[in-house]
Structures are given as structure tokens and as C-alpha cells.
Amino acid sequence: MRAMVMRETFSRVPSAPLTLEDVPMPRAEGLFDVVVRVGAAGVCRTDLHLLGGELPHPLPLILGHENAGWVHEVGPGVTRVAVGTPVICYPFVNDGLSAPERSGHDACAPGRRTPGITVDGGYAEYLLTNERSMLPVPPDADLTALAVLTDAGLAAYRACKRATSLLRPGDTAVIIGAGGLGHLAVQIVRALSPANVIAVDPNQAARQLAITCGAHAAVTPGELAASLPDGAHAVLDFVGTDATAASGLAALDFGGTYIAVGIGGAITLPLSEVVEGEKHIEGIYVGNYTDLVEVTALALTGQVKPHVVRYPLEAANEALNDLQAGRVLGRAVLTPFEGATSVVASNSPTPL
Ligand SMILES: [Zn+2]
């Protein structure tokens, strides 16, 4: 099968870090294995961190941890999905038997595999995953839009669900970063809460996308403080630099909550500010299967519309370059096969 393969890491990611290769197809040899014919694979900033050697991973590696497609082959124990079923792929692959998973903390499962990070992922024609990670979707669903829910949408939804549990009418939520996750977060907060939503992004096109997605206002980082005379009750930081953490924490009103999703920076804050402002600091790491079902239901009913830019599989390097240069509006998605794009169905996902 065709795949875009990472063979080395780079101190500075070059223009063509991946090579198009013909590699053996994965097979569904394990009892609950599922091989998915990849319809769409999202291109995530984490892929740039992997190429930069900032996260541990094997080499060679096929990137792509945000995947959707059609069931192609199933192991002998698989009963809940059949060949041909359109599915989106929960990003963690494990048996579900560990104590953390039984509590809904799939991200903490010991020994879990993450296609595209710890094992081969979806920058290829076929992907090995398992039955437990399958979320079947309607046959006419737009897999290129739904693929981005399995990572960007999943983390954005978990963060927004946490934030909106704290927001009352009249409160303000600030969303830092109107990119792959942030543009979804704007829509999710609008769908789940009556709060006022302010998006923050230095990029004018991203701010315009945030307004299109339903933000009440979109400002540059320098304009944030002036746009918040009463402070924000929740700040969702999808960028995660020293600067965004500092400005996000400074933007909180009394008792407000800063939710970190993006990573890379650090928080430096006098404890007096935490105490006197009763500030809350939380982190969100991906999400669980239930979160994926819920955000997919929002997308299938048109309440969340991912903005995707499509690239053929062979153009993975171009997509990564565009992401690195800030040229991607919304989320870049690779499409190894035609046929993944159609109207978004007014229907529901069918969790296993
Ligand atoms: Zn990601």
C-alpha cells in the first residue's frame, strides 16, 4: 500500500520530511483487530512535534493519529462492525480491561497503543486499529470532516464540556487559538452554553473563521485585556505557550478557571494571585470514547462544522509545511482515497 513514512527526526523540519513508499498492508491477525481503509487523516501540530523529535516514538513511523474510513478487514472475534462500515477511529487502542479504562480514563490505560504516535497511523491507505476504538457513522457522513473529531474535536469537546459546566448566562469564555481545535471549541461552547465567547488569535483569517463559527468577538492577543472589562470565567488555551498561559490567567475574573489543552510553555504565577483571585488551573488530555460520541453527535446534527482543507496522501509534506507556516485555516486532512467527502448526515453516531 502507499504510505507517507517518517524515517528520521529533524532539529528543523525540512520541506519534505516524509517519503512516499510502498509498504506491506496491515492485516487483522489479532482476535479484535480491525483494518480500516483510510478515507481521511487529520494533520495535527503534534505531528510537527514528532518530526522534531520532541516526543518519543519508534522509527520508521507512519504518522496520522486522527483517522476515519471504512472497515476493510476484521479479526475473528469482531462482531460489532462489518467490512464496509464507515467509521471514525477513537485514537487510543487497548482492550478496555484496565482499571483506568473502566473509569472512563482511556488516556491512562497502561500499554495502550496510539496509531500515528506509538505505532503506524493513518498517513497511508490502510490502518490497523481494533474493534473497541470504532465509532460507526452514517453511510453518507463526510468522513473528512468527522476525522478531525477524533483528536482535535475530542480534546476541544472535553475542554468545552468542562468549561461550560462552570459558565452561567452572562459569563464570558475566552478561547485562545482559533485553529484546528479552537474553531471547533467556539462552536462547541456556543452549542453547550449561553456564555459570551471571545476568540483570540493573531491571524486575521483565523479570527474571521472564529466569527463565522459563532464567536461574539475575535481579538488579537494584544486586544484581549481591553476586550474583557469584567474578566473571563473560563479561559481555554489551545496554544499553550508561556505568553498565552500568562495572558489567559491574567484574564480570569474572581473564581475563574484556566484550562490548558495546548502544550509547550510553562505557567509562572505568584501564589498570591491564585489565592486572592481564587483561580483554578486545569489540564485536559484528549478525551474518552463517550466524549467522541457526544462531539460526533454535535457534528452530525450540524451544530459543529469542522472547517477542513483537503490534501491527497502524496501531499502530506505540503500539508505539514502549510501547518508549520500558519497557512492552514481550520484543519488539514489527507485523503488517501476518494469518496470520503459528502454531505454531513442529519443522523447520529452508533456507539458500539
Ligand atoms: Zn493531535
CSV table of C-alpha atoms and ligand atoms in Angstrom, one decimal:
chain,number,residue,atom,x,y,z
A,1,MET,CA,0.0,0.0,0.0
A,2,ARG,CA,1.0,3.6,-0.4
A,3,ALA,CA,2.2,5.4,2.8
A,4,MET,CA,4.0,8.6,3.8
A,5,VAL,CA,6.8,7.4,6.0
A,6,MET,CA,8.9,9.2,8.6
A,7,ARG,CA,12.4,7.7,8.7
A,8,GLU,CA,14.2,10.3,10.8
A,9,THR,CA,13.6,13.3,13.1
A,10,PHE,CA,14.9,16.8,12.4
A,11,SER,CA,16.1,19.7,14.5
A,12,ARG,CA,14.4,21.9,12.0
A,13,VAL,CA,11.6,20.2,10.0
A,14,PRO,CA,12.5,20.4,6.3
A,15,SER,CA,10.2,20.9,3.3
A,16,ALA,CA,9.8,17.1,2.6
A,17,PRO,CA,10.3,15.2,5.9
A,18,LEU,CA,8.2,12.2,4.8
A,19,THR,CA,8.8,9.9,1.9
A,20,LEU,CA,6.1,8.2,-0.2
A,21,GLU,CA,6.7,4.4,0.0
A,22,ASP,CA,5.1,1.1,-0.9
A,23,VAL,CA,4.9,-0.7,2.4
A,24,PRO,CA,3.2,-4.0,3.4
A,25,MET,CA,-0.5,-3.7,4.2
A,26,PRO,CA,-1.5,-4.3,7.9
A,27,ARG,CA,-3.6,-7.4,8.5
A,28,ALA,CA,-6.3,-8.1,11.1
A,29,GLU,CA,-4.5,-11.1,12.6
A,30,GLY,CA,-5.5,-10.5,16.3
A,31,LEU,CA,-8.9,-11.5,17.6
A,32,PHE,CA,-10.3,-8.0,17.8
A,33,ASP,CA,-8.1,-6.3,15.2
A,34,VAL,CA,-9.7,-4.1,12.6
A,35,VAL,CA,-8.0,-2.8,9.4
A,36,VAL,CA,-9.5,0.5,8.2
A,37,ARG,CA,-9.3,1.7,4.6
A,38,VAL,CA,-8.3,5.3,5.4
A,39,GLY,CA,-10.7,7.9,4.0
A,40,ALA,CA,-9.3,10.9,5.9
A,41,ALA,CA,-6.3,11.5,8.2
A,42,GLY,CA,-6.0,14.8,10.0
A,43,VAL,CA,-2.7,16.7,10.2
A,44,CYS,CA,-2.0,17.8,13.7
A,45,ARG,CA,0.6,20.1,15.3
A,46,THR,CA,1.7,17.0,17.3
A,47,ASP,CA,3.0,15.6,14.0
A,48,LEU,CA,5.4,18.5,13.8
A,49,HIS,CA,6.5,17.8,17.4
A,50,LEU,CA,7.0,14.1,16.5
A,51,LEU,CA,9.1,15.1,13.4
A,52,GLY,CA,11.1,17.5,15.6
A,53,GLY,CA,12.0,14.6,17.9
A,54,GLU,CA,10.2,16.3,20.9
A,55,LEU,CA,8.1,13.2,21.7
A,56,PRO,CA,9.3,9.6,22.0
A,57,HIS,CA,8.3,7.4,19.1
A,58,PRO,CA,9.6,4.5,17.0
A,59,LEU,CA,11.3,4.8,13.6
A,60,PRO,CA,10.3,4.4,10.9
A,61,LEU,CA,6.8,5.5,11.6
A,62,ILE,CA,3.7,6.3,9.6
A,63,LEU,CA,2.1,9.4,11.2
A,64,GLY,CA,-1.6,10.1,11.5
A,65,HIS,CA,-3.5,9.9,14.8
A,66,GLU,CA,-6.8,11.4,13.6
A,67,ASN,CA,-8.4,8.9,11.3
A,68,ALA,CA,-11.7,7.9,9.6
A,69,GLY,CA,-12.5,5.5,6.9
A,70,TRP,CA,-14.3,2.2,6.1
A,71,VAL,CA,-13.8,-1.2,7.8
A,72,HIS,CA,-11.7,-3.2,5.4
A,73,GLU,CA,-10.8,-6.4,7.3
A,74,VAL,CA,-11.8,-7.7,10.8
A,75,GLY,CA,-10.2,-10.2,13.2
A,76,PRO,CA,-12.1,-13.5,14.0
A,77,GLY,CA,-13.5,-12.1,17.3
A,78,VAL,CA,-15.0,-8.9,15.8
A,79,THR,CA,-18.8,-8.8,15.9
A,80,ARG,CA,-19.9,-5.2,16.2
A,81,VAL,CA,-18.6,-3.8,12.9
A,82,ALA,CA,-18.6,-5.3,9.4
A,83,VAL,CA,-16.5,-4.9,6.3
A,84,GLY,CA,-17.6,-1.7,4.6
A,85,THR,CA,-18.9,0.1,7.7
A,86,PRO,CA,-17.9,3.8,7.7
A,87,VAL,CA,-16.2,4.6,11.0
A,88,ILE,CA,-14.2,7.2,12.8
A,89,CYS,CA,-11.3,5.9,15.0
A,90,TYR,CA,-11.0,6.6,18.7
A,91,PRO,CA,-7.3,7.4,18.9
A,92,PHE,CA,-6.3,5.0,21.7
A,93,VAL,CA,-6.2,1.3,21.1
A,94,ASN,CA,-6.4,-1.0,24.0
A,95,ASP,CA,-8.6,-3.9,25.4
A,96,GLY,CA,-10.7,-1.8,27.8
A,97,LEU,CA,-10.0,-4.1,30.7
A,98,SER,CA,-7.7,-1.9,32.8
A,99,ALA,CA,-9.0,-0.1,35.9
A,100,PRO,CA,-8.5,3.5,34.4
A,101,GLU,CA,-10.5,2.5,31.3
A,102,ARG,CA,-13.3,1.1,33.4
A,103,SER,CA,-13.5,4.6,35.0
A,104,GLY,CA,-13.6,6.2,31.6
A,105,HIS,CA,-10.0,7.3,31.7
A,106,ASP,CA,-8.9,5.7,28.4
A,107,ALA,CA,-5.9,8.1,28.1
A,108,CYS,CA,-4.4,6.5,31.2
A,109,ALA,CA,-4.7,2.9,30.1
A,110,PRO,CA,-1.4,1.1,30.6
A,111,GLY,CA,0.2,-0.3,27.5
A,112,ARG,CA,-2.3,1.4,25.1
A,113,ARG,CA,-1.3,1.9,21.5
A,114,THR,CA,-1.8,5.2,19.7
A,115,PRO,CA,-1.7,4.8,15.9
A,116,GLY,CA,0.3,7.6,14.4
A,117,ILE,CA,2.4,8.1,17.5
A,118,THR,CA,3.5,4.8,19.1
A,119,VAL,CA,2.6,2.5,16.1
A,120,ASP,CA,1.8,3.2,12.4
A,121,GLY,CA,-1.1,5.6,11.8
A,122,GLY,CA,-3.3,6.9,9.0
A,123,TYR,CA,-0.9,8.7,6.6
A,124,ALA,CA,-1.4,5.6,4.5
A,125,GLU,CA,-4.1,3.7,2.6
A,126,TYR,CA,-4.8,1.3,5.4
A,127,LEU,CA,-4.6,1.5,9.2
A,128,LEU,CA,-4.5,-1.2,11.9
A,129,THR,CA,-6.7,-0.5,15.0
A,130,ASN,CA,-9.2,-2.5,17.0
A,131,GLU,CA,-13.0,-3.1,17.4
A,132,ARG,CA,-13.2,-1.2,20.7
A,133,SER,CA,-11.9,2.0,19.0
A,134,MET,CA,-14.5,2.0,16.2
A,135,LEU,CA,-17.3,4.6,16.2
A,136,PRO,CA,-19.6,3.7,13.2
A,137,VAL,CA,-21.2,6.7,11.5
A,138,PRO,CA,-24.0,7.0,8.8
A,139,PRO,CA,-23.1,6.0,5.3
A,140,ASP,CA,-23.5,9.5,3.9
A,141,ALA,CA,-21.4,11.2,6.5
A,142,ASP,CA,-18.5,13.4,5.5
A,143,LEU,CA,-15.5,11.4,6.8
A,144,THR,CA,-13.1,14.2,6.0
A,145,ALA,CA,-15.0,16.5,8.4
A,146,LEU,CA,-15.6,13.8,11.0
A,147,ALA,CA,-11.9,12.6,11.1
A,148,VAL,CA,-10.9,15.7,12.8
A,149,LEU,CA,-13.2,15.0,15.7
A,150,THR,CA,-11.1,12.0,16.8
A,151,ASP,CA,-8.3,14.3,18.1
A,152,ALA,CA,-8.9,18.0,17.6
A,153,GLY,CA,-12.6,17.7,18.2
A,154,LEU,CA,-12.2,15.3,21.1
A,155,ALA,CA,-9.9,17.4,23.1
A,156,ALA,CA,-11.8,20.6,22.2
A,157,TYR,CA,-15.1,18.9,23.3
A,158,ARG,CA,-13.7,17.6,26.6
A,159,ALA,CA,-12.3,21.1,27.4
A,160,CYS,CA,-15.5,22.8,26.4
A,161,LYS,CA,-17.7,20.4,28.4
A,162,ARG,CA,-15.6,21.1,31.5
A,163,ALA,CA,-15.7,24.9,30.8
A,164,THR,CA,-19.4,25.0,30.1
A,165,SER,CA,-20.2,23.2,33.4
A,166,LEU,CA,-18.8,26.3,35.0
A,167,LEU,CA,-20.4,29.0,32.8
A,168,ARG,CA,-23.6,30.8,33.6
A,169,PRO,CA,-25.6,33.2,31.4
A,170,GLY,CA,-23.7,36.5,31.2
A,171,ASP,CA,-20.3,34.9,31.8
A,172,THR,CA,-17.5,35.2,29.3
A,173,ALA,CA,-15.4,32.3,27.9
A,174,VAL,CA,-12.2,33.1,26.2
A,175,ILE,CA,-10.8,30.7,23.5
A,176,ILE,CA,-7.1,31.2,22.8
A,177,GLY,CA,-6.2,30.0,19.4
A,178,ALA,CA,-8.8,29.8,16.6
A,179,GLY,CA,-7.0,27.0,14.7
A,180,GLY,CA,-7.7,23.3,14.4
A,181,LEU,CA,-9.1,22.9,17.9
A,182,GLY,CA,-10.1,26.5,18.6
A,183,HIS,CA,-12.5,26.9,15.7
A,184,LEU,CA,-14.3,23.7,16.9
A,185,ALA,CA,-14.3,24.9,20.5
A,186,VAL,CA,-16.1,28.1,19.6
A,187,GLN,CA,-18.9,26.1,18.1
A,188,ILE,CA,-19.0,23.6,20.9
A,189,VAL,CA,-19.2,26.3,23.6
A,190,ARG,CA,-22.0,28.0,21.6
A,191,ALA,CA,-23.8,24.7,21.3
A,192,LEU,CA,-23.5,23.9,25.0
A,193,SER,CA,-23.8,27.2,26.9
A,194,PRO,CA,-25.3,30.7,26.8
A,195,ALA,CA,-21.9,32.3,27.6
A,196,ASN,CA,-20.3,35.2,25.7
A,197,VAL,CA,-17.5,33.8,23.6
A,198,ILE,CA,-14.3,35.7,22.7
A,199,ALA,CA,-11.7,34.1,20.4
A,200,VAL,CA,-8.1,35.2,20.5
A,201,ASP,CA,-5.7,34.7,17.5
A,202,PRO,CA,-3.0,36.9,15.9
A,203,ASN,CA,-4.1,35.6,12.5
A,204,GLN,CA,-6.8,37.7,10.8
A,205,ALA,CA,-8.2,34.8,8.8
A,206,ALA,CA,-8.4,32.7,11.9
A,207,ARG,CA,-10.3,35.5,13.7
A,208,GLN,CA,-12.7,35.7,10.8
A,209,LEU,CA,-13.2,31.9,10.9
A,210,ALA,CA,-13.9,32.2,14.7
A,211,ILE,CA,-16.6,34.8,13.9
A,212,THR,CA,-18.1,32.6,11.2
A,213,CYS,CA,-18.1,29.7,13.8
A,214,GLY,CA,-20.2,31.8,16.2
A,215,ALA,CA,-17.7,33.8,18.4
A,216,HIS,CA,-19.3,37.0,19.6
A,217,ALA,CA,-15.9,38.7,19.2
A,218,ALA,CA,-12.5,37.8,17.9
A,219,VAL,CA,-9.4,39.8,19.0
A,220,THR,CA,-5.7,39.9,18.7
A,221,PRO,CA,-3.7,38.8,21.8
A,222,GLY,CA,-2.8,42.5,22.4
A,223,GLU,CA,-6.5,43.4,22.4
A,224,LEU,CA,-7.6,40.7,24.9
A,225,ALA,CA,-7.3,42.6,28.2
A,226,ALA,CA,-9.2,45.7,26.9
A,227,SER,CA,-12.0,43.5,25.5
A,228,LEU,CA,-12.6,42.0,29.0
A,229,PRO,CA,-13.6,44.7,31.4
A,230,ASP,CA,-15.1,42.2,33.8
A,231,GLY,CA,-12.7,39.3,33.2
A,232,ALA,CA,-13.5,35.8,31.9
A,233,HIS,CA,-15.0,33.0,33.9
A,234,ALA,CA,-13.3,30.4,31.8
A,235,VAL,CA,-10.2,30.5,29.5
A,236,LEU,CA,-9.5,27.6,27.2
A,237,ASP,CA,-5.9,27.8,26.0
A,238,PHE,CA,-5.4,25.7,22.8
A,239,VAL,CA,-1.9,27.3,22.1
A,240,GLY,CA,-0.1,26.6,25.4
A,241,THR,CA,2.9,29.0,25.3
A,242,ASP,CA,4.4,30.9,28.2
A,243,ALA,CA,2.7,34.0,26.8
A,244,THR,CA,-0.8,32.5,26.2
A,245,ALA,CA,-0.8,30.9,29.7
A,246,ALA,CA,0.2,34.3,31.3
A,247,SER,CA,-2.4,36.3,29.4
A,248,GLY,CA,-5.1,33.6,29.9
A,249,LEU,CA,-4.5,33.5,33.7
A,250,ALA,CA,-4.5,37.3,33.8
A,251,ALA,CA,-7.8,37.4,32.0
A,252,LEU,CA,-9.7,35.4,34.7
A,253,ASP,CA,-12.3,37.0,36.9
A,254,PHE,CA,-12.6,36.1,40.6
A,255,GLY,CA,-13.1,32.3,40.8
A,256,GLY,CA,-12.3,31.8,37.1
A,257,THR,CA,-10.8,28.7,35.6
A,258,TYR,CA,-7.9,28.4,33.1
A,259,ILE,CA,-8.0,25.2,31.1
A,260,ALA,CA,-4.8,24.1,29.3
A,261,VAL,CA,-5.0,22.0,26.2
A,262,GLY,CA,-2.1,23.2,24.1
A,263,ILE,CA,1.4,22.4,25.4
A,264,GLY,CA,4.9,23.7,25.1
A,265,GLY,CA,5.1,26.6,27.6
A,266,ALA,CA,5.0,26.9,31.3
A,267,ILE,CA,2.9,28.6,34.0
A,268,THR,CA,4.6,31.1,36.2
A,269,LEU,CA,2.2,32.7,38.7
A,270,PRO,CA,2.6,34.2,42.1
A,271,LEU,CA,0.5,32.2,44.6
A,272,SER,CA,-0.9,35.4,45.9
A,273,GLU,CA,-2.7,35.8,42.6
A,274,VAL,CA,-4.0,32.3,42.7
A,275,VAL,CA,-5.3,32.7,46.3
A,276,GLU,CA,-6.6,36.3,46.1
A,277,GLY,CA,-8.3,35.6,42.8
A,278,GLU,CA,-9.4,32.0,43.7
A,279,LYS,CA,-8.1,31.0,40.3
A,280,HIS,CA,-8.5,27.4,39.1
A,281,ILE,CA,-5.9,25.8,36.8
A,282,GLU,CA,-6.9,22.6,35.0
A,283,GLY,CA,-5.5,20.4,32.2
A,284,ILE,CA,-7.3,18.4,29.5
A,285,TYR,CA,-5.7,15.5,27.7
A,286,VAL,CA,-7.6,14.2,24.6
A,287,GLY,CA,-10.9,12.6,25.8
A,288,ASN,CA,-12.7,9.3,26.2
A,289,TYR,CA,-14.9,7.4,23.9
A,290,THR,CA,-18.1,8.9,25.3
A,291,ASP,CA,-16.7,12.4,24.6
A,292,LEU,CA,-16.1,11.3,21.0
A,293,VAL,CA,-19.7,10.0,20.7
A,294,GLU,CA,-21.0,13.3,22.0
A,295,VAL,CA,-19.0,15.6,19.8
A,296,THR,CA,-19.8,13.4,16.8
A,297,ALA,CA,-23.5,13.8,17.6
A,298,LEU,CA,-23.0,17.6,17.5
A,299,ALA,CA,-21.3,17.4,14.1
A,300,LEU,CA,-23.9,15.0,12.6
A,301,THR,CA,-26.7,17.4,13.6
A,302,GLY,CA,-24.8,20.4,12.1
A,303,GLN,CA,-24.1,22.1,15.4
A,304,VAL,CA,-20.4,21.7,14.9
A,305,LYS,CA,-19.0,22.1,11.4
A,306,PRO,CA,-15.3,21.3,11.1
A,307,HIS,CA,-13.5,23.5,8.6
A,308,VAL,CA,-11.1,21.3,6.7
A,309,VAL,CA,-8.6,21.8,4.0
A,310,ARG,CA,-8.1,18.6,1.9
A,311,TYR,CA,-4.8,17.3,0.5
A,312,PRO,CA,-4.1,14.0,-1.3
A,313,LEU,CA,-2.0,11.5,0.6
A,314,GLU,CA,1.1,12.3,-1.5
A,315,ALA,CA,0.8,16.0,-0.5
A,316,ALA,CA,1.3,15.2,3.2
A,317,ASN,CA,4.6,17.2,3.2
A,318,GLU,CA,2.8,20.2,1.7
A,319,ALA,CA,0.1,20.0,4.4
A,320,LEU,CA,2.8,19.8,7.1
A,321,ASN,CA,4.6,22.8,5.6
A,322,ASP,CA,1.3,24.8,5.4
A,323,LEU,CA,0.5,23.9,9.0
A,324,GLN,CA,4.0,25.0,10.2
A,325,ALA,CA,3.8,28.3,8.3
A,326,GLY,CA,0.3,29.1,9.7
A,327,ARG,CA,-1.4,28.8,6.3
A,328,VAL,CA,-4.0,26.2,7.3
A,329,LEU,CA,-7.4,27.6,8.1
A,330,GLY,CA,-9.2,25.1,10.4
A,331,ARG,CA,-7.7,21.6,10.0
A,332,ALA,CA,-5.6,20.0,7.2
A,333,VAL,CA,-6.8,16.5,6.2
A,334,LEU,CA,-5.2,13.9,4.0
A,335,THR,CA,-7.5,11.9,1.7
A,336,PRO,CA,-5.8,8.6,0.6
A,337,PHE,CA,-8.9,7.5,-1.2
A,338,GLU,CA,-11.7,9.4,-3.0
A,339,GLY,CA,-15.2,9.1,-1.7
A,340,ALA,CA,-14.8,10.3,1.8
A,341,THR,CA,-16.5,13.6,1.2
A,342,SER,CA,-20.2,14.0,1.0
A,343,VAL,CA,-22.9,16.0,2.9
A,344,VAL,CA,-22.9,15.7,6.6
A,345,ALA,CA,-25.8,13.4,7.5
A,346,SER,CA,-28.5,14.6,9.9
A,347,ASN,CA,-28.2,11.5,12.0
A,348,SER,CA,-26.5,10.0,15.0
A,349,PRO,CA,-23.3,8.0,15.5
A,350,THR,CA,-24.0,4.5,16.6
A,351,PRO,CA,-21.7,3.7,19.5
A,352,LEU,CA,-20.8,0.1,20.0
B,1,ZN,ZN,-3.2,15.6,17.6
